[in-house]
Short mmCIF file of N, CA and C in Angstrom, two decimals:
data_model
loop_
_atom_site.label_atom_id
_atom_site.label_comp_id
_atom_site.label_asym_id
_atom_site.label_seq_id
_atom_site.Cartn_x
_atom_site.Cartn_y
_atom_site.Cartn_z
N MET J 1 1.60 42.91 -16.12
CA MET J 1 0.88 43.26 -17.32
C MET J 1 -0.61 43.01 -17.07
N LYS J 2 -1.40 43.98 -17.41
CA LYS J 2 -2.84 43.88 -17.19
C LYS J 2 -3.51 43.34 -18.44
N LYS J 3 -4.40 42.37 -18.24
CA LYS J 3 -5.13 41.79 -19.36
C LYS J 3 -6.37 42.62 -19.64
N ILE J 4 -6.60 42.93 -20.88
CA ILE J 4 -7.79 43.70 -21.24
C ILE J 4 -8.88 42.71 -21.61
N ARG J 5 -10.01 42.87 -20.95
CA ARG J 5 -11.14 41.96 -21.19
C ARG J 5 -12.03 42.50 -22.30
N ASN J 6 -12.74 41.60 -22.91
CA ASN J 6 -13.71 41.97 -23.93
C ASN J 6 -14.87 42.67 -23.24
N VAL J 7 -15.02 43.98 -23.46
CA VAL J 7 -16.04 44.76 -22.78
C VAL J 7 -17.43 44.37 -23.27
N GLU J 8 -17.56 44.04 -24.53
CA GLU J 8 -18.87 43.69 -25.08
C GLU J 8 -19.44 42.43 -24.43
N ASN J 9 -18.62 41.41 -24.30
CA ASN J 9 -19.09 40.15 -23.72
C ASN J 9 -17.96 39.53 -22.89
N PRO J 10 -17.84 39.93 -21.62
CA PRO J 10 -16.73 39.43 -20.80
C PRO J 10 -16.88 37.95 -20.42
N PHE J 11 -18.03 37.36 -20.68
CA PHE J 11 -18.25 35.97 -20.26
C PHE J 11 -18.54 35.06 -21.45
N GLU J 12 -17.62 35.04 -22.40
CA GLU J 12 -17.74 34.11 -23.52
C GLU J 12 -17.25 32.74 -23.06
N PHE J 13 -18.00 31.71 -23.39
CA PHE J 13 -17.65 30.36 -22.98
C PHE J 13 -17.40 29.48 -24.19
N GLU J 14 -16.58 28.47 -23.98
CA GLU J 14 -16.34 27.48 -25.01
C GLU J 14 -16.41 26.10 -24.35
N THR J 15 -16.66 25.10 -25.16
CA THR J 15 -16.71 23.73 -24.67
C THR J 15 -15.34 23.10 -24.83
N VAL J 16 -14.82 22.56 -23.71
CA VAL J 16 -13.55 21.86 -23.73
C VAL J 16 -13.85 20.39 -23.47
N VAL J 17 -13.41 19.52 -24.36
CA VAL J 17 -13.73 18.10 -24.27
C VAL J 17 -12.53 17.34 -23.69
N PHE J 18 -12.81 16.58 -22.64
CA PHE J 18 -11.81 15.71 -22.02
C PHE J 18 -12.28 14.28 -22.25
N SER J 19 -11.46 13.46 -22.90
CA SER J 19 -11.86 12.07 -23.14
C SER J 19 -10.78 11.13 -22.62
N PHE J 20 -11.24 10.00 -22.11
CA PHE J 20 -10.35 9.01 -21.50
C PHE J 20 -10.72 7.63 -22.05
N SER J 21 -9.76 6.99 -22.68
CA SER J 21 -10.02 5.67 -23.25
C SER J 21 -9.95 4.61 -22.15
N GLU J 22 -10.65 3.52 -22.39
CA GLU J 22 -10.63 2.41 -21.45
C GLU J 22 -9.21 1.86 -21.28
N GLU J 23 -8.45 1.83 -22.37
CA GLU J 23 -7.07 1.32 -22.31
C GLU J 23 -6.19 2.20 -21.43
N ARG J 24 -6.36 3.51 -21.55
CA ARG J 24 -5.58 4.45 -20.73
C ARG J 24 -5.90 4.26 -19.24
N ILE J 25 -7.18 4.11 -18.94
CA ILE J 25 -7.60 3.91 -17.55
C ILE J 25 -7.10 2.56 -17.04
N LEU J 26 -7.16 1.53 -17.89
CA LEU J 26 -6.68 0.21 -17.49
C LEU J 26 -5.20 0.25 -17.13
N ARG J 27 -4.39 0.95 -17.91
CA ARG J 27 -2.96 1.09 -17.58
C ARG J 27 -2.76 1.74 -16.21
N GLU J 28 -3.55 2.78 -15.95
CA GLU J 28 -3.45 3.45 -14.65
C GLU J 28 -3.89 2.53 -13.51
N LEU J 29 -4.94 1.76 -13.74
CA LEU J 29 -5.43 0.83 -12.71
C LEU J 29 -4.38 -0.24 -12.39
N ILE J 30 -3.74 -0.76 -13.42
CA ILE J 30 -2.71 -1.77 -13.20
C ILE J 30 -1.55 -1.17 -12.41
N ALA J 31 -1.14 0.04 -12.78
CA ALA J 31 -0.03 0.69 -12.06
C ALA J 31 -0.41 0.96 -10.61
N GLU J 32 -1.57 1.54 -10.38
CA GLU J 32 -2.00 1.88 -9.01
C GLU J 32 -2.16 0.64 -8.14
N SER J 33 -2.80 -0.39 -8.68
CA SER J 33 -2.99 -1.61 -7.87
C SER J 33 -1.66 -2.31 -7.62
N SER J 34 -0.70 -2.16 -8.54
CA SER J 34 0.63 -2.72 -8.32
C SER J 34 1.33 -2.02 -7.16
N TYR J 35 1.15 -0.70 -7.07
CA TYR J 35 1.74 0.05 -5.95
C TYR J 35 1.18 -0.46 -4.62
N VAL J 36 -0.13 -0.71 -4.58
CA VAL J 36 -0.75 -1.20 -3.36
C VAL J 36 -0.20 -2.59 -3.02
N ALA J 37 -0.08 -3.45 -4.03
CA ALA J 37 0.46 -4.80 -3.79
C ALA J 37 1.89 -4.72 -3.28
N LYS J 38 2.67 -3.81 -3.82
CA LYS J 38 4.06 -3.67 -3.37
C LYS J 38 4.11 -3.25 -1.91
N SER J 39 3.18 -2.42 -1.49
CA SER J 39 3.17 -1.98 -0.08
C SER J 39 2.75 -3.09 0.87
N LEU J 40 2.10 -4.13 0.36
CA LEU J 40 1.64 -5.23 1.21
C LEU J 40 2.64 -6.37 1.32
N VAL J 41 3.74 -6.30 0.60
CA VAL J 41 4.70 -7.41 0.53
C VAL J 41 5.20 -7.84 1.91
N GLY J 42 5.43 -6.92 2.82
CA GLY J 42 6.00 -7.26 4.12
C GLY J 42 5.04 -7.88 5.11
N GLN J 43 3.76 -7.95 4.81
CA GLN J 43 2.79 -8.49 5.76
C GLN J 43 2.89 -10.00 5.85
N SER J 44 2.78 -10.53 7.08
CA SER J 44 2.98 -11.96 7.29
C SER J 44 1.72 -12.80 7.06
N ASP J 45 0.54 -12.18 7.07
CA ASP J 45 -0.70 -12.95 6.95
C ASP J 45 -1.18 -13.13 5.51
N LEU J 46 -0.30 -12.96 4.54
CA LEU J 46 -0.66 -13.11 3.14
C LEU J 46 -0.64 -14.58 2.72
N LYS J 47 -1.64 -14.99 1.95
CA LYS J 47 -1.71 -16.36 1.44
C LYS J 47 -1.09 -16.42 0.06
N SER J 48 -0.79 -17.62 -0.40
CA SER J 48 -0.20 -17.74 -1.73
C SER J 48 -1.21 -17.27 -2.78
N GLY J 49 -0.71 -16.61 -3.81
CA GLY J 49 -1.56 -16.07 -4.87
C GLY J 49 -2.23 -14.76 -4.51
N TRP J 50 -1.83 -14.16 -3.40
CA TRP J 50 -2.48 -12.93 -2.93
C TRP J 50 -2.33 -11.79 -3.92
N SER J 51 -1.20 -11.70 -4.60
CA SER J 51 -0.99 -10.55 -5.48
C SER J 51 -1.95 -10.57 -6.67
N ARG J 52 -2.34 -11.76 -7.11
CA ARG J 52 -3.29 -11.87 -8.23
C ARG J 52 -4.64 -11.27 -7.87
N SER J 53 -5.02 -11.37 -6.60
CA SER J 53 -6.31 -10.81 -6.20
C SER J 53 -6.24 -9.31 -5.96
N ILE J 54 -5.04 -8.76 -5.80
CA ILE J 54 -4.89 -7.33 -5.54
C ILE J 54 -4.63 -6.55 -6.83
N ILE J 55 -3.77 -7.08 -7.70
CA ILE J 55 -3.37 -6.34 -8.90
C ILE J 55 -4.41 -6.50 -9.99
N PHE J 56 -4.87 -5.37 -10.52
CA PHE J 56 -5.81 -5.34 -11.62
C PHE J 56 -5.10 -5.85 -12.87
N SER J 57 -5.76 -6.66 -13.68
CA SER J 57 -5.12 -7.20 -14.87
C SER J 57 -6.08 -7.17 -16.06
N GLU J 58 -5.57 -7.58 -17.21
CA GLU J 58 -6.39 -7.66 -18.43
C GLU J 58 -7.58 -8.59 -18.25
N ASP J 59 -7.43 -9.61 -17.40
CA ASP J 59 -8.51 -10.58 -17.17
C ASP J 59 -9.71 -9.95 -16.47
N ASP J 60 -9.50 -8.80 -15.86
CA ASP J 60 -10.57 -8.14 -15.10
C ASP J 60 -11.34 -7.12 -15.92
N LYS J 61 -11.16 -7.11 -17.22
CA LYS J 61 -11.84 -6.15 -18.09
C LYS J 61 -13.37 -6.20 -18.00
N PRO J 62 -14.00 -7.37 -17.81
CA PRO J 62 -15.47 -7.35 -17.68
C PRO J 62 -15.94 -6.49 -16.51
N PHE J 63 -15.19 -6.48 -15.42
CA PHE J 63 -15.52 -5.63 -14.29
C PHE J 63 -15.30 -4.17 -14.63
N LEU J 64 -14.24 -3.91 -15.38
CA LEU J 64 -13.86 -2.55 -15.70
C LEU J 64 -14.98 -1.80 -16.42
N SER J 65 -15.61 -2.43 -17.39
CA SER J 65 -16.66 -1.75 -18.15
C SER J 65 -17.80 -1.31 -17.24
N ARG J 66 -18.21 -2.19 -16.34
CA ARG J 66 -19.30 -1.85 -15.43
C ARG J 66 -18.89 -0.74 -14.47
N TRP J 67 -17.67 -0.82 -13.93
CA TRP J 67 -17.23 0.18 -12.96
C TRP J 67 -16.94 1.52 -13.62
N LEU J 68 -16.51 1.51 -14.87
CA LEU J 68 -16.34 2.76 -15.60
C LEU J 68 -17.69 3.43 -15.84
N ALA J 69 -18.69 2.63 -16.15
CA ALA J 69 -20.05 3.19 -16.32
C ALA J 69 -20.54 3.80 -15.01
N ASP J 70 -20.28 3.12 -13.89
CA ASP J 70 -20.67 3.67 -12.58
C ASP J 70 -19.93 4.98 -12.30
N ALA J 71 -18.63 5.01 -12.59
CA ALA J 71 -17.83 6.22 -12.37
C ALA J 71 -18.36 7.35 -13.24
N ARG J 72 -18.62 7.06 -14.51
CA ARG J 72 -19.15 8.07 -15.43
C ARG J 72 -20.46 8.64 -14.92
N ASP J 73 -21.38 7.76 -14.52
CA ASP J 73 -22.69 8.22 -14.05
C ASP J 73 -22.57 9.10 -12.81
N GLU J 74 -21.77 8.68 -11.86
CA GLU J 74 -21.61 9.46 -10.63
C GLU J 74 -20.93 10.80 -10.91
N MET J 75 -19.91 10.79 -11.76
CA MET J 75 -19.21 12.02 -12.07
C MET J 75 -20.08 12.97 -12.89
N MET J 76 -20.89 12.43 -13.80
CA MET J 76 -21.80 13.27 -14.59
C MET J 76 -22.82 13.96 -13.68
N ARG J 77 -23.35 13.21 -12.71
CA ARG J 77 -24.30 13.81 -11.76
C ARG J 77 -23.62 14.93 -10.97
N SER J 78 -22.42 14.67 -10.51
CA SER J 78 -21.69 15.63 -9.69
C SER J 78 -21.30 16.89 -10.48
N LEU J 79 -20.99 16.73 -11.75
CA LEU J 79 -20.52 17.84 -12.57
C LEU J 79 -21.59 18.39 -13.52
N SER J 80 -22.83 17.97 -13.36
CA SER J 80 -23.88 18.31 -14.32
C SER J 80 -24.05 19.81 -14.53
N ALA J 81 -23.79 20.63 -13.52
CA ALA J 81 -23.94 22.08 -13.67
C ALA J 81 -22.89 22.67 -14.60
N TYR J 82 -21.81 21.97 -14.84
CA TYR J 82 -20.69 22.51 -15.63
C TYR J 82 -20.55 21.85 -17.00
N LEU J 83 -21.35 20.84 -17.30
CA LEU J 83 -21.18 20.07 -18.54
C LEU J 83 -22.07 20.59 -19.65
N SER J 84 -21.61 20.43 -20.88
CA SER J 84 -22.43 20.77 -22.04
C SER J 84 -23.08 19.49 -22.56
N ASP J 85 -23.88 19.64 -23.58
CA ASP J 85 -24.58 18.48 -24.16
C ASP J 85 -23.66 17.58 -24.96
N GLU J 86 -22.41 17.98 -25.16
CA GLU J 86 -21.48 17.19 -25.95
C GLU J 86 -20.81 16.08 -25.14
N SER J 87 -21.19 15.92 -23.89
CA SER J 87 -20.61 14.88 -23.03
C SER J 87 -21.28 13.54 -23.32
N VAL J 88 -20.87 12.93 -24.41
CA VAL J 88 -21.45 11.66 -24.81
C VAL J 88 -20.35 10.60 -24.80
N SER J 89 -20.44 9.67 -23.86
CA SER J 89 -19.45 8.62 -23.74
C SER J 89 -19.84 7.41 -24.58
N THR J 90 -18.86 6.60 -24.93
CA THR J 90 -19.11 5.35 -25.64
C THR J 90 -18.73 4.20 -24.70
N GLU J 91 -18.79 2.98 -25.21
CA GLU J 91 -18.43 1.82 -24.38
C GLU J 91 -16.96 1.82 -24.00
N THR J 92 -16.13 2.38 -24.84
CA THR J 92 -14.68 2.31 -24.59
C THR J 92 -14.05 3.66 -24.26
N THR J 93 -14.85 4.73 -24.20
CA THR J 93 -14.31 6.06 -23.94
C THR J 93 -15.24 6.84 -23.03
N LEU J 94 -14.68 7.47 -22.01
CA LEU J 94 -15.43 8.39 -21.16
C LEU J 94 -15.17 9.80 -21.66
N VAL J 95 -16.24 10.58 -21.86
CA VAL J 95 -16.12 11.94 -22.40
C VAL J 95 -16.82 12.91 -21.46
N PHE J 96 -16.09 13.98 -21.11
CA PHE J 96 -16.64 15.06 -20.31
C PHE J 96 -16.43 16.35 -21.10
N ALA J 97 -17.50 17.01 -21.50
CA ALA J 97 -17.42 18.28 -22.23
C ALA J 97 -17.81 19.38 -21.25
N VAL J 98 -16.83 20.19 -20.87
CA VAL J 98 -17.00 21.20 -19.82
C VAL J 98 -17.05 22.58 -20.45
N LEU J 99 -17.98 23.41 -19.97
CA LEU J 99 -18.06 24.79 -20.42
C LEU J 99 -17.12 25.64 -19.58
N LEU J 100 -16.14 26.27 -20.26
CA LEU J 100 -15.16 27.11 -19.59
C LEU J 100 -15.05 28.45 -20.31
N SER J 101 -14.63 29.46 -19.57
CA SER J 101 -14.44 30.78 -20.15
C SER J 101 -13.31 30.75 -21.18
N ARG J 102 -13.46 31.54 -22.23
CA ARG J 102 -12.38 31.64 -23.22
C ARG J 102 -11.16 32.35 -22.64
N GLN J 103 -11.35 33.11 -21.58
CA GLN J 103 -10.28 33.90 -21.00
C GLN J 103 -9.62 33.22 -19.80
N ARG J 104 -9.67 31.93 -19.75
CA ARG J 104 -9.08 31.19 -18.63
C ARG J 104 -7.60 30.94 -18.88
N PRO J 105 -6.86 30.68 -17.81
CA PRO J 105 -5.47 30.22 -18.02
C PRO J 105 -5.49 28.82 -18.62
N LEU J 106 -4.73 28.58 -19.66
CA LEU J 106 -4.76 27.28 -20.35
C LEU J 106 -4.21 26.15 -19.49
N ALA J 107 -3.44 26.48 -18.46
CA ALA J 107 -2.93 25.44 -17.55
C ALA J 107 -4.08 24.77 -16.80
N LEU J 108 -5.21 25.45 -16.69
CA LEU J 108 -6.37 24.84 -16.02
C LEU J 108 -6.87 23.61 -16.77
N ASP J 109 -6.77 23.62 -18.09
CA ASP J 109 -7.21 22.46 -18.87
C ASP J 109 -6.44 21.21 -18.47
N GLU J 110 -5.12 21.34 -18.35
CA GLU J 110 -4.30 20.20 -17.95
C GLU J 110 -4.65 19.74 -16.54
N SER J 111 -4.87 20.69 -15.65
CA SER J 111 -5.21 20.35 -14.27
C SER J 111 -6.55 19.62 -14.21
N ILE J 112 -7.54 20.13 -14.93
CA ILE J 112 -8.85 19.48 -14.94
C ILE J 112 -8.75 18.08 -15.52
N CYS J 113 -8.02 17.93 -16.61
CA CYS J 113 -7.85 16.62 -17.25
C CYS J 113 -7.20 15.64 -16.28
N HIS J 114 -6.14 16.07 -15.62
CA HIS J 114 -5.44 15.20 -14.67
C HIS J 114 -6.35 14.80 -13.52
N GLN J 115 -7.07 15.75 -12.95
CA GLN J 115 -7.94 15.45 -11.81
C GLN J 115 -9.12 14.57 -12.21
N LEU J 116 -9.66 14.76 -13.41
CA LEU J 116 -10.73 13.88 -13.89
C LEU J 116 -10.23 12.44 -14.01
N GLU J 117 -9.05 12.28 -14.58
CA GLU J 117 -8.48 10.94 -14.71
C GLU J 117 -8.25 10.31 -13.33
N ARG J 118 -7.71 11.09 -12.40
CA ARG J 118 -7.48 10.57 -11.04
C ARG J 118 -8.80 10.17 -10.39
N ALA J 119 -9.84 10.97 -10.59
CA ALA J 119 -11.15 10.65 -10.01
C ALA J 119 -11.69 9.34 -10.57
N ILE J 120 -11.55 9.13 -11.86
CA ILE J 120 -12.02 7.88 -12.48
C ILE J 120 -11.26 6.69 -11.88
N VAL J 121 -9.94 6.80 -11.82
CA VAL J 121 -9.12 5.71 -11.31
C VAL J 121 -9.45 5.42 -9.85
N HIS J 122 -9.59 6.46 -9.03
CA HIS J 122 -9.90 6.25 -7.61
C HIS J 122 -11.29 5.64 -7.43
N HIS J 123 -12.25 6.05 -8.25
CA HIS J 123 -13.60 5.49 -8.14
C HIS J 123 -13.60 4.00 -8.46
N VAL J 124 -12.92 3.62 -9.53
CA VAL J 124 -12.86 2.21 -9.92
C VAL J 124 -12.10 1.39 -8.87
N LEU J 125 -10.97 1.91 -8.39
CA LEU J 125 -10.20 1.18 -7.37
C LEU J 125 -10.95 1.09 -6.04
N ASN J 126 -11.77 2.08 -5.75
CA ASN J 126 -12.62 2.00 -4.56
C ASN J 126 -13.50 0.76 -4.63
N GLN J 127 -14.11 0.53 -5.77
CA GLN J 127 -14.97 -0.65 -5.94
C GLN J 127 -14.13 -1.92 -6.01
N TRP J 128 -12.96 -1.85 -6.63
CA TRP J 128 -12.09 -3.03 -6.76
C TRP J 128 -11.64 -3.53 -5.39
N PHE J 129 -11.25 -2.61 -4.52
CA PHE J 129 -10.72 -2.99 -3.21
C PHE J 129 -11.80 -3.19 -2.14
N ALA J 130 -13.06 -2.96 -2.46
CA ALA J 130 -14.13 -3.02 -1.46
C ALA J 130 -14.15 -4.35 -0.70
N THR J 131 -13.95 -5.46 -1.37
CA THR J 131 -13.96 -6.76 -0.70
C THR J 131 -12.56 -7.29 -0.42
N LYS J 132 -11.56 -6.76 -1.10
CA LYS J 132 -10.20 -7.28 -0.96
C LYS J 132 -9.41 -6.57 0.14
N GLN J 133 -9.49 -5.25 0.17
CA GLN J 133 -8.77 -4.42 1.14
C GLN J 133 -9.69 -3.27 1.55
N PRO J 134 -10.58 -3.48 2.52
CA PRO J 134 -11.56 -2.45 2.86
C PRO J 134 -10.94 -1.10 3.26
N GLU J 135 -9.81 -1.13 3.98
CA GLU J 135 -9.19 0.14 4.38
C GLU J 135 -8.64 0.90 3.16
N GLU J 136 -8.15 0.18 2.18
CA GLU J 136 -7.69 0.80 0.94
C GLU J 136 -8.89 1.36 0.17
N SER J 137 -10.01 0.66 0.22
CA SER J 137 -11.22 1.13 -0.44
C SER J 137 -11.67 2.47 0.15
N VAL J 138 -11.63 2.57 1.46
CA VAL J 138 -12.02 3.82 2.13
C VAL J 138 -11.06 4.95 1.73
N ARG J 139 -9.78 4.65 1.67
CA ARG J 139 -8.78 5.64 1.26
C ARG J 139 -9.03 6.11 -0.17
N ARG J 140 -9.37 5.17 -1.05
CA ARG J 140 -9.65 5.53 -2.45
C ARG J 140 -10.91 6.38 -2.57
N GLN J 141 -11.90 6.11 -1.73
CA GLN J 141 -13.13 6.91 -1.75
C GLN J 141 -12.81 8.36 -1.35
N LEU J 142 -11.96 8.54 -0.34
CA LEU J 142 -11.56 9.88 0.07
C LEU J 142 -10.76 10.58 -1.03
N GLN J 143 -9.90 9.84 -1.70
CA GLN J 143 -9.13 10.41 -2.80
C GLN J 143 -10.03 10.79 -3.97
N TYR J 144 -11.05 9.99 -4.22
CA TYR J 144 -12.03 10.32 -5.27
C TYR J 144 -12.72 11.64 -4.95
N LYS J 145 -13.18 11.77 -3.71
CA LYS J 145 -13.86 13.00 -3.32
C LYS J 145 -12.93 14.21 -3.42
N GLY J 146 -11.67 14.03 -3.04
CA GLY J 146 -10.70 15.11 -3.17
C GLY J 146 -10.46 15.50 -4.61
N ALA J 147 -10.35 14.51 -5.49
CA ALA J 147 -10.14 14.80 -6.92
C ALA J 147 -11.34 15.53 -7.51
N MET J 148 -12.54 15.10 -7.14
CA MET J 148 -13.75 15.76 -7.65
C MET J 148 -13.85 17.19 -7.12
N SER J 149 -13.47 17.40 -5.89
CA SER J 149 -13.45 18.74 -5.33
C SER J 149 -12.47 19.63 -6.09
N ALA J 150 -11.30 19.09 -6.42
CA ALA J 150 -10.30 19.84 -7.20
C ALA J 150 -10.82 20.14 -8.59
N VAL J 151 -11.52 19.20 -9.21
CA VAL J 151 -12.09 19.44 -10.54
C VAL J 151 -13.08 20.59 -10.48
N LYS J 152 -13.98 20.56 -9.52
CA LYS J 152 -14.99 21.62 -9.41
C LYS J 152 -14.34 22.97 -9.13
N SER J 153 -13.33 22.99 -8.30
CA SER J 153 -12.62 24.23 -7.99
C SER J 153 -11.95 24.79 -9.24
N ASP J 154 -11.29 23.92 -10.01
CA ASP J 154 -10.64 24.36 -11.24
C ASP J 154 -11.66 24.85 -12.27
N ILE J 155 -12.80 24.18 -12.35
CA ILE J 155 -13.83 24.61 -13.30
C ILE J 155 -14.36 25.99 -12.89
N ARG J 156 -14.57 26.19 -11.61
CA ARG J 156 -15.03 27.51 -11.15
C ARG J 156 -13.99 28.59 -11.49
N LEU J 157 -12.70 28.26 -11.32
CA LEU J 157 -11.66 29.21 -11.72
C LEU J 157 -11.70 29.46 -13.22
N GLY J 158 -11.97 28.41 -13.98
CA GLY J 158 -12.05 28.52 -15.43
C GLY J 158 -13.27 29.28 -15.90
N CYS J 159 -14.22 29.48 -15.04
CA CYS J 159 -15.43 30.25 -15.37
C CYS J 159 -15.35 31.66 -14.80
N ASN J 160 -14.13 32.06 -14.41
CA ASN J 160 -13.87 33.40 -13.85
C ASN J 160 -14.62 33.65 -12.54
N ARG J 161 -14.78 32.61 -11.77
CA ARG J 161 -15.38 32.78 -10.46
C ARG J 161 -14.29 32.67 -9.42
N ARG J 162 -14.43 33.41 -8.37
CA ARG J 162 -13.45 33.33 -7.30
C ARG J 162 -13.59 32.01 -6.56
N PRO J 163 -12.49 31.50 -6.04
CA PRO J 163 -12.59 30.28 -5.23
C PRO J 163 -13.34 30.55 -3.94
N HIS J 164 -14.07 29.57 -3.49
CA HIS J 164 -14.83 29.70 -2.24
C HIS J 164 -13.86 29.62 -1.07
N ARG J 165 -13.92 30.61 -0.22
CA ARG J 165 -13.09 30.62 0.96
C ARG J 165 -13.99 30.63 2.19
N PRO J 166 -13.64 29.87 3.21
CA PRO J 166 -14.47 29.88 4.42
C PRO J 166 -14.40 31.25 5.09
N THR J 167 -15.51 31.65 5.67
CA THR J 167 -15.54 32.94 6.36
C THR J 167 -15.51 32.79 7.86
N ASN J 168 -15.86 31.62 8.36
CA ASN J 168 -15.85 31.37 9.79
C ASN J 168 -14.70 30.40 10.09
N TYR J 169 -13.68 30.90 10.73
CA TYR J 169 -12.51 30.09 10.98
C TYR J 169 -12.58 29.36 12.32
N PHE J 170 -13.62 29.58 13.09
CA PHE J 170 -13.72 28.94 14.40
C PHE J 170 -14.87 27.99 14.46
#
């Protein structure tokens, strides 16, 4: 089935708001850091109380606010070409208002939301593990970059732009 486009204005845009509460991000951080702790159980060089330093908890909320602000600032800079003026975050909520075509597939909204959340979590865990598990920190930084790349790709698709494909394969 062929979709008929609006001939008068084929590029109508709307603002789609993605918001993430601090509590939602905290739950994800606890889950992700627990997975990392579980993977470390078999190592013999662990000291007593090691899991407390790896697993993110409610006691670490003062760090969370600062790291969420850092994540927001870096992500806003990276996505500034795609954001509207409605991207106003509060102390407890991160908000990204993205300009997307009205004629986009609605599944893109879910994908963008998921990848934004993953990027936030990876950015915070990158900073969390920087002194505790440097190799995990490097892995989280790569995952953050991958999530941000996926967000930008989905936004470009949502703006009716073709995905960028390499032209030189050698």
